[in-house]
Coordinates of N, CA and C and ligand atoms in Angstrom, one line a residue:
X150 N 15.0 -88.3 -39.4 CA 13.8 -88.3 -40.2 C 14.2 -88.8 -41.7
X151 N 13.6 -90.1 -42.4 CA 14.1 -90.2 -43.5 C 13.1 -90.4 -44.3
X152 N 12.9 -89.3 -45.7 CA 12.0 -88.9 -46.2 C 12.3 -89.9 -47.6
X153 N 11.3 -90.6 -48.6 CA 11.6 -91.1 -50.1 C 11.3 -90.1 -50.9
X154 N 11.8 -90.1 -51.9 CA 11.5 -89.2 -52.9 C 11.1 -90.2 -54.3
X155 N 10.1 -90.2 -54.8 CA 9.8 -90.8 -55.9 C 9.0 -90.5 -56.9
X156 N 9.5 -90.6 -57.9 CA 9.0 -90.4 -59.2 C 8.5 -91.6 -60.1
X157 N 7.8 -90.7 -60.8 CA 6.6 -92.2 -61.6 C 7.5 -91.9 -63.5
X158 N 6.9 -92.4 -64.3 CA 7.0 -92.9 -65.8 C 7.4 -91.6 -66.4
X159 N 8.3 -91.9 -67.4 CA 8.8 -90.5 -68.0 C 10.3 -89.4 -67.5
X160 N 9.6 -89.4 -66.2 CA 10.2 -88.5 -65.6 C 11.7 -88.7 -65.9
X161 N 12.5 -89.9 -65.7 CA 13.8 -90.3 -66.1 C 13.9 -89.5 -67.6
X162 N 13.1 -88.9 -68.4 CA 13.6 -88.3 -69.5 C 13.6 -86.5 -69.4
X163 N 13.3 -86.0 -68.4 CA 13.1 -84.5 -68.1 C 14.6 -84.3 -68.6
X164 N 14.8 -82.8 -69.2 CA 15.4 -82.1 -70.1 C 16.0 -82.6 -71.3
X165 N 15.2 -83.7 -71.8 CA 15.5 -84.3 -72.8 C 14.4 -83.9 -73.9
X166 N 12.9 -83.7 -73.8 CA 12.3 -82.9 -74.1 C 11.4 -81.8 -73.6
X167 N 10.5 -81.9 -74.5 CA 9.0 -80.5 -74.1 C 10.0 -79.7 -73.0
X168 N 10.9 -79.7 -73.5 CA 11.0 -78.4 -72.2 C 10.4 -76.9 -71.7
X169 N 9.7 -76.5 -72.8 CA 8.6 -75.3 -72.6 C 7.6 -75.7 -71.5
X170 N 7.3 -77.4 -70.8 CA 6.4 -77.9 -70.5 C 7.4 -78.4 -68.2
X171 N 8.4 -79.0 -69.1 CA 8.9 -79.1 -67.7 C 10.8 -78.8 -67.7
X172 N 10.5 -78.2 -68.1 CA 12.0 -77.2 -67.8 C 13.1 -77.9 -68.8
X173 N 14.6 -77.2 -68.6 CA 16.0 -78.1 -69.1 C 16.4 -78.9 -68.0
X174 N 16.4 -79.0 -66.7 CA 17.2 -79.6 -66.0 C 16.5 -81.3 -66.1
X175 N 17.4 -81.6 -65.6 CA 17.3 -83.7 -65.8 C 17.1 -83.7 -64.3
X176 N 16.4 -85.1 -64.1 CA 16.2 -85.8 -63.0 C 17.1 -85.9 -61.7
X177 N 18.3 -86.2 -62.4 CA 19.6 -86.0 -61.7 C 19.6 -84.9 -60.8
X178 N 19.5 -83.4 -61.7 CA 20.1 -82.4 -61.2 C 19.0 -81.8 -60.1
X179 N 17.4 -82.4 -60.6 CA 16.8 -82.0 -59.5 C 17.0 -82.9 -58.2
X180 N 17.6 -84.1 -58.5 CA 17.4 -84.7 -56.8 C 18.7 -84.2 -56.2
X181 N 19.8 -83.4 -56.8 CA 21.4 -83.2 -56.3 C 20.5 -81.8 -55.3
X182 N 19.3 -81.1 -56.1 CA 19.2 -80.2 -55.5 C 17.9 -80.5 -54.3
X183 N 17.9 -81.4 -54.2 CA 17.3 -82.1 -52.7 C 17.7 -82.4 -52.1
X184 N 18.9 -83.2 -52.0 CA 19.5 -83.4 -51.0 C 20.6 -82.1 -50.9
X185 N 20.8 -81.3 -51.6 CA 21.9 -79.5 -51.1 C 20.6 -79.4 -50.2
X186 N 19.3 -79.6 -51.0 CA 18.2 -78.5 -49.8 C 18.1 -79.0 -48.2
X187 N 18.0 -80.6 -48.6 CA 18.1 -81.2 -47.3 C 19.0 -80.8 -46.0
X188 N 20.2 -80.7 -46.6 CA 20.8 -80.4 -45.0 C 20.7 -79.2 -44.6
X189 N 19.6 -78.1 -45.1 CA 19.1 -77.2 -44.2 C 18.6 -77.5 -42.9
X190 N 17.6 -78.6 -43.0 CA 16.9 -79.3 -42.0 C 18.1 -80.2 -40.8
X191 N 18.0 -80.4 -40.2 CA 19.0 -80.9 -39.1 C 18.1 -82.4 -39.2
X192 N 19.1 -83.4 -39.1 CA 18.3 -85.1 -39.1 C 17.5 -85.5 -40.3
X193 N 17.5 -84.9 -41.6 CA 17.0 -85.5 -42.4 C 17.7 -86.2 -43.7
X194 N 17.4 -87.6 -43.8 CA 17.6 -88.5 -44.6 C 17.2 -88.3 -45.8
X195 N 18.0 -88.1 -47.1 CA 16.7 -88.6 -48.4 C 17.0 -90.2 -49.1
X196 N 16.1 -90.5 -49.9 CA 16.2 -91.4 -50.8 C 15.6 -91.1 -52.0
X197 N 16.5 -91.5 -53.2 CA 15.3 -91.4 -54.2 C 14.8 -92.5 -55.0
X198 N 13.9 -92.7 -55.6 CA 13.6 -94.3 -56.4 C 13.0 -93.1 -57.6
X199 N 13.0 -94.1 -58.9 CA 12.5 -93.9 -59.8 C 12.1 -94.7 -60.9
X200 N 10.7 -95.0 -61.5 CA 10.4 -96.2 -61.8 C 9.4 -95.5 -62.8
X201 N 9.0 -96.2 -64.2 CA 8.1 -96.2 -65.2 C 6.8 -97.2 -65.5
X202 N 6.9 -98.3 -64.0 CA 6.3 -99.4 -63.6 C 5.5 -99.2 -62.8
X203 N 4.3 -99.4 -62.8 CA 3.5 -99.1 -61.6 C 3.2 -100.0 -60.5
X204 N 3.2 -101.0 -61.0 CA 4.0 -102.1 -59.9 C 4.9 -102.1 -58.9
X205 N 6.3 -101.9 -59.8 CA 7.2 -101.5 -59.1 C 7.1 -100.1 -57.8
X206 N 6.3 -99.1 -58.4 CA 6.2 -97.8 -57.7 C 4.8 -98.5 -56.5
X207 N 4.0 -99.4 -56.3 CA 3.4 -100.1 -55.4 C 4.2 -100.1 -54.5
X208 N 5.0 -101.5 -55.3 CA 6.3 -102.2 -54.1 C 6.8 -101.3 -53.2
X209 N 7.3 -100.2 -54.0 CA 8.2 -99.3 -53.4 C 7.7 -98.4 -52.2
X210 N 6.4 -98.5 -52.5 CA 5.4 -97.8 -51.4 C 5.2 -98.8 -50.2
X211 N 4.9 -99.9 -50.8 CA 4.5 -101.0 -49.3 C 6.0 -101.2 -49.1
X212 N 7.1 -100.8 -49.3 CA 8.4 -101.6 -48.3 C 8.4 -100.1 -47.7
X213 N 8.2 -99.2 -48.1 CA 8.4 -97.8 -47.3 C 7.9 -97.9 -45.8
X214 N 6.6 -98.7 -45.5 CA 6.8 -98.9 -44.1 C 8.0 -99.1 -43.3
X215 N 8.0 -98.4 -42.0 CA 9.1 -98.6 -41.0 C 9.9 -98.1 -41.0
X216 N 10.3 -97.9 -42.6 CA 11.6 -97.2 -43.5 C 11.8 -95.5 -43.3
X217 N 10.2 -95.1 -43.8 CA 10.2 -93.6 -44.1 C 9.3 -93.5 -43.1
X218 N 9.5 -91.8 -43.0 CA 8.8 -90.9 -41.7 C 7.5 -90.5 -42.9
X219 N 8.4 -90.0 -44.0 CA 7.8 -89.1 -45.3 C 8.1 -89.5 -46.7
X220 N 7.0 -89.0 -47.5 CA 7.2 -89.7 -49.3 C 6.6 -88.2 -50.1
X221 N 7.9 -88.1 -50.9 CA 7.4 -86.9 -51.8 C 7.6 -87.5 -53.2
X222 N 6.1 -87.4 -53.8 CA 5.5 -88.1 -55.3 C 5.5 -87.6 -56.1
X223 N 6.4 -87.5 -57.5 CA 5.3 -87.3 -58.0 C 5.0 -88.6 -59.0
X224 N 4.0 -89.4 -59.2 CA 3.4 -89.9 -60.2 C 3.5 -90.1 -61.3
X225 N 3.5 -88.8 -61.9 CA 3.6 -88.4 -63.3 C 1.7 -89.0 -63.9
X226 N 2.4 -89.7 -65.0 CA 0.8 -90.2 -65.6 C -0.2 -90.7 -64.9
X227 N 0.7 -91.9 -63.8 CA -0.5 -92.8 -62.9 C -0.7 -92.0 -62.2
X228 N -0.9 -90.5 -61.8 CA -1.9 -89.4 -61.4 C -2.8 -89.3 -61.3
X229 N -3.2 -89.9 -63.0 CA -4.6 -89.7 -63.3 C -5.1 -90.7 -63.4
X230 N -4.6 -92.1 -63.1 CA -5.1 -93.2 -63.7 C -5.2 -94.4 -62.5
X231 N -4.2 -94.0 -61.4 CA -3.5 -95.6 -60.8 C -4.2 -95.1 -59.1
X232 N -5.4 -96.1 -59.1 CA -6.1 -96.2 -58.0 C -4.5 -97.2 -56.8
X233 N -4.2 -98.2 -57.4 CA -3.5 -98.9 -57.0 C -2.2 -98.1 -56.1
X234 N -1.8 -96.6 -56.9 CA -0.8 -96.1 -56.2 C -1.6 -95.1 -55.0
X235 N -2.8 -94.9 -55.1 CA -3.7 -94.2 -54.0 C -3.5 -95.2 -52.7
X236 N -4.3 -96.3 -53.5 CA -4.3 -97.2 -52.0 C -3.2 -98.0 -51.6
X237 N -2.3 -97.7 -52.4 CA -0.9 -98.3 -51.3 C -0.2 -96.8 -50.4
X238 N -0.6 -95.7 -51.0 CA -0.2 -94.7 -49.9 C -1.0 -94.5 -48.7
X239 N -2.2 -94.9 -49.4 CA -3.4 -94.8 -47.9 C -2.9 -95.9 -47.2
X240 N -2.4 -97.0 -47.6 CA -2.1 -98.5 -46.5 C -1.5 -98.5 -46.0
X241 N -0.3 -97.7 -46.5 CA 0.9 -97.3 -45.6 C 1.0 -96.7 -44.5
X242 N 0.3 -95.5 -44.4 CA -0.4 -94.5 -43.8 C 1.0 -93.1 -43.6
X243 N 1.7 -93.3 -44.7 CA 2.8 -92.6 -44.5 C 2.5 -91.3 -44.7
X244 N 3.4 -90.0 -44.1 CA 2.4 -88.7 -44.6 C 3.2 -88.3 -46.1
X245 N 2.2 -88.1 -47.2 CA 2.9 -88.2 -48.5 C 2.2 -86.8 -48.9
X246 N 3.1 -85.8 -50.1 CA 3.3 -84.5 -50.3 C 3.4 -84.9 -52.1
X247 N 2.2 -84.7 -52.4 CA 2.5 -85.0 -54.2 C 3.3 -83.5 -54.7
X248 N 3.6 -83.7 -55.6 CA 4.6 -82.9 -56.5 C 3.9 -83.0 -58.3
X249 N 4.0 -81.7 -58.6 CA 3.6 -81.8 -60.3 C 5.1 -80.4 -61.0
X250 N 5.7 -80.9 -61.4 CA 6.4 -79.9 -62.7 C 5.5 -78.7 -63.0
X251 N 4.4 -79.1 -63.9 CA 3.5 -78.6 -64.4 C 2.5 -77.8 -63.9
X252 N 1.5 -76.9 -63.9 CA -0.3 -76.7 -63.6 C -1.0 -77.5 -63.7
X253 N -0.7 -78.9 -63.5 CA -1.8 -79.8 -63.7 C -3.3 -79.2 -64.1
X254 N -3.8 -78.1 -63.5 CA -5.4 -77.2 -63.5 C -5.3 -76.5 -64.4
X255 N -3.6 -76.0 -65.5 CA -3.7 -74.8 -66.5 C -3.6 -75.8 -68.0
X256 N -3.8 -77.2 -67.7 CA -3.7 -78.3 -68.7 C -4.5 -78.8 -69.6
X257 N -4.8 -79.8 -69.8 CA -5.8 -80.7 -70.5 C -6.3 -81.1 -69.3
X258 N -8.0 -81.4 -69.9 CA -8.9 -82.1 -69.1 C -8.6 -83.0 -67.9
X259 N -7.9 -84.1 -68.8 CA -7.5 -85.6 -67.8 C -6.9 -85.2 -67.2
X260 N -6.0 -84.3 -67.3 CA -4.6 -83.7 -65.8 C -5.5 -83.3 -64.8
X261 N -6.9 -83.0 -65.1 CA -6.9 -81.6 -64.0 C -7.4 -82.8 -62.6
X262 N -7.7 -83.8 -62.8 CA -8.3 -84.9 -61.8 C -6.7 -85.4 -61.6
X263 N -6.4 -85.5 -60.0 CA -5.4 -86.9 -59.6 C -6.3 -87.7 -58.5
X264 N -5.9 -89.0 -59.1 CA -7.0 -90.2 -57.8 C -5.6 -90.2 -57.0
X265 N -4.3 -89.9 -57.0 CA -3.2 -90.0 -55.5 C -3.3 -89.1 -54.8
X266 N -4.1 -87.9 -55.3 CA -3.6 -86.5 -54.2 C -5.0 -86.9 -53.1
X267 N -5.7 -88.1 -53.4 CA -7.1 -88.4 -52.9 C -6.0 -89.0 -50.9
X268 N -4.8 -89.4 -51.7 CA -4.2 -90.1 -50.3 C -3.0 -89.4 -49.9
X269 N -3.2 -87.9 -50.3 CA -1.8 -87.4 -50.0 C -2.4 -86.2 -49.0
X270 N -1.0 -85.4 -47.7 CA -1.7 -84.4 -47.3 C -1.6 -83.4 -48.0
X271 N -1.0 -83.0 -48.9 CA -1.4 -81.6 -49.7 C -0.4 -82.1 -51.2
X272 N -0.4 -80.8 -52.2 CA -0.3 -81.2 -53.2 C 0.4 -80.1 -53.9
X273 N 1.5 -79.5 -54.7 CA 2.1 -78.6 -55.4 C 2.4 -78.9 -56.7
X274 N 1.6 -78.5 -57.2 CA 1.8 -78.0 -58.8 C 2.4 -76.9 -59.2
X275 N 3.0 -77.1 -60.3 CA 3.2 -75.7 -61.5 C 4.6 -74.9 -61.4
X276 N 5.1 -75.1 -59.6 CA 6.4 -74.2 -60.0 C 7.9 -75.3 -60.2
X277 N 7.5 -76.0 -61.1 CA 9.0 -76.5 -61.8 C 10.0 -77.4 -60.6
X278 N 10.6 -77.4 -60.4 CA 11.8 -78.3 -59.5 C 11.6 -77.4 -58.2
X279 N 11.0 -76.2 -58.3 CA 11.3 -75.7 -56.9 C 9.9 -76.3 -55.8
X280 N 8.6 -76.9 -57.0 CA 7.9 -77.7 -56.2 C 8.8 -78.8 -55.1
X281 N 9.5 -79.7 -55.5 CA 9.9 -80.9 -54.9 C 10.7 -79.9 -53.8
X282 N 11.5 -78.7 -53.6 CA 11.9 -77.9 -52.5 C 10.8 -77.6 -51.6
X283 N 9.9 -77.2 -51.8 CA 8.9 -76.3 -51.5 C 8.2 -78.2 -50.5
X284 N 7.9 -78.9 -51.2 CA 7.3 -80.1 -50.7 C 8.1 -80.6 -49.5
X285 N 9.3 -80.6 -49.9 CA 10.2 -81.0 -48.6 C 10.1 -80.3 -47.5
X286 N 10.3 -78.7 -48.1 CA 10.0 -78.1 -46.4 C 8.3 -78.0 -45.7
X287 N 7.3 -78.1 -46.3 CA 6.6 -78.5 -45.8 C 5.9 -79.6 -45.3
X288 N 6.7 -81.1 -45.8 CA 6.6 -82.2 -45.2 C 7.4 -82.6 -43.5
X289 N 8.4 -81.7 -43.8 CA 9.5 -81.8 -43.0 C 9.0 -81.0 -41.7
X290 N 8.1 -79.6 -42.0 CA 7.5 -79.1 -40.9 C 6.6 -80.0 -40.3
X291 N 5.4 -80.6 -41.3 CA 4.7 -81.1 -40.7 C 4.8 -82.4 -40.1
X292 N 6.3 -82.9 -40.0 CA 6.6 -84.3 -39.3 C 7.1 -83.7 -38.6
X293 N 7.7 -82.5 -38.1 CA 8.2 -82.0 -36.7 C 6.8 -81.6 -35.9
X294 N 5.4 -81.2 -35.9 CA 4.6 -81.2 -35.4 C 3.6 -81.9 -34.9
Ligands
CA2_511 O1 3.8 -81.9 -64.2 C1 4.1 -83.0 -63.8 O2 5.1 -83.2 -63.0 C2 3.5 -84.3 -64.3 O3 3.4 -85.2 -63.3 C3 4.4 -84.8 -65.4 C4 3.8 -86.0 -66.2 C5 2.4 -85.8 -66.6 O4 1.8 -86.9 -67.2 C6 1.5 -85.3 -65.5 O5 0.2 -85.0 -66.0 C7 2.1 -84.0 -64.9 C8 4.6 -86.4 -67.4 C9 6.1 -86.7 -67.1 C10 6.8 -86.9 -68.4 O6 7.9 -86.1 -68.4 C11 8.6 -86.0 -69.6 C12 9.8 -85.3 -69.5 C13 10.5 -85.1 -70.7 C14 10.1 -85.6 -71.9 C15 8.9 -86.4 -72.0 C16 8.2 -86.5 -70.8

């Protein structure tokens, strides 16, 4: 089973600031702790991509056909904005598990709407790096079912 892991704009700067907002750890250290988490699971693949381009995070969606079983997102800004990253998950038809750092719902107004969680099957906010754990294992259940 080979799952993507991808992140949208900014994110490449986590524990560099606001860390009251999304922790001290860097990008790095959360995907070292995805793939430790991964080989709990028996047969699973990760990948990770990471891009500030929304274009690029398109592309990256339409080559995922054939490639991936599973795609764990998070977005970041184009959350609230990028109809374009909705409908390349819906075209894909891959089963995708959004991810938020943050409460998206304990935020400002514009956070509290995502147009991608419109194409994803479920969605975790608010608990920090252990969301992208928490996302895996229930992506990972629900492609064994
Ligand atoms: O809570 C999340 O994971 C977000 O997706 C993070 C996005 C934000 O726009 C979403 O509303 C919620 C922002 C990511 C920016 O990350 C930074 C990290 C360090 C320094 C500056 C930005």
């Amino acid at each position: 089973m080979k799952i993507l892991v991808l992140n949208g704009p900014n994110l490449n700067l986590l524990g560099t600031r606001e860390p009251e907002i999304y922790g001290t750890v860097t990008l790095l250290d959360i995907e070292k702790e995805i793939l430790e988490y991964s080989k709990s699971f028996s047969g699973v693949e990760i990948e990770f991509f990471q891009s500030n381009h929304e274009g690029e995070i398109v592309d990256k969606i339409q080559s995922a056909k054939e490639l991936y079983n599973g795609i764990i997102i998070n977005p970041a800004a184009y959350t609230h904005t990028s109809v374009a990253i909705a409908d390349a998950i819906k075209a894909v038809n891959i089963p995708t598990v959004e991810i938020h750092l943050s409460n998206i719902n304990a935020r400002e107004d514009f956070r509290k709407k995502s147009i991608t969680a419109l194409s994803c099957i479920g969605q975790i906010s608010g608990f920090g790096k252990n969301g992208y754990l928490a996302g895996l294992f229930c992506l990972v259940k629900y492609l064994e079912n």
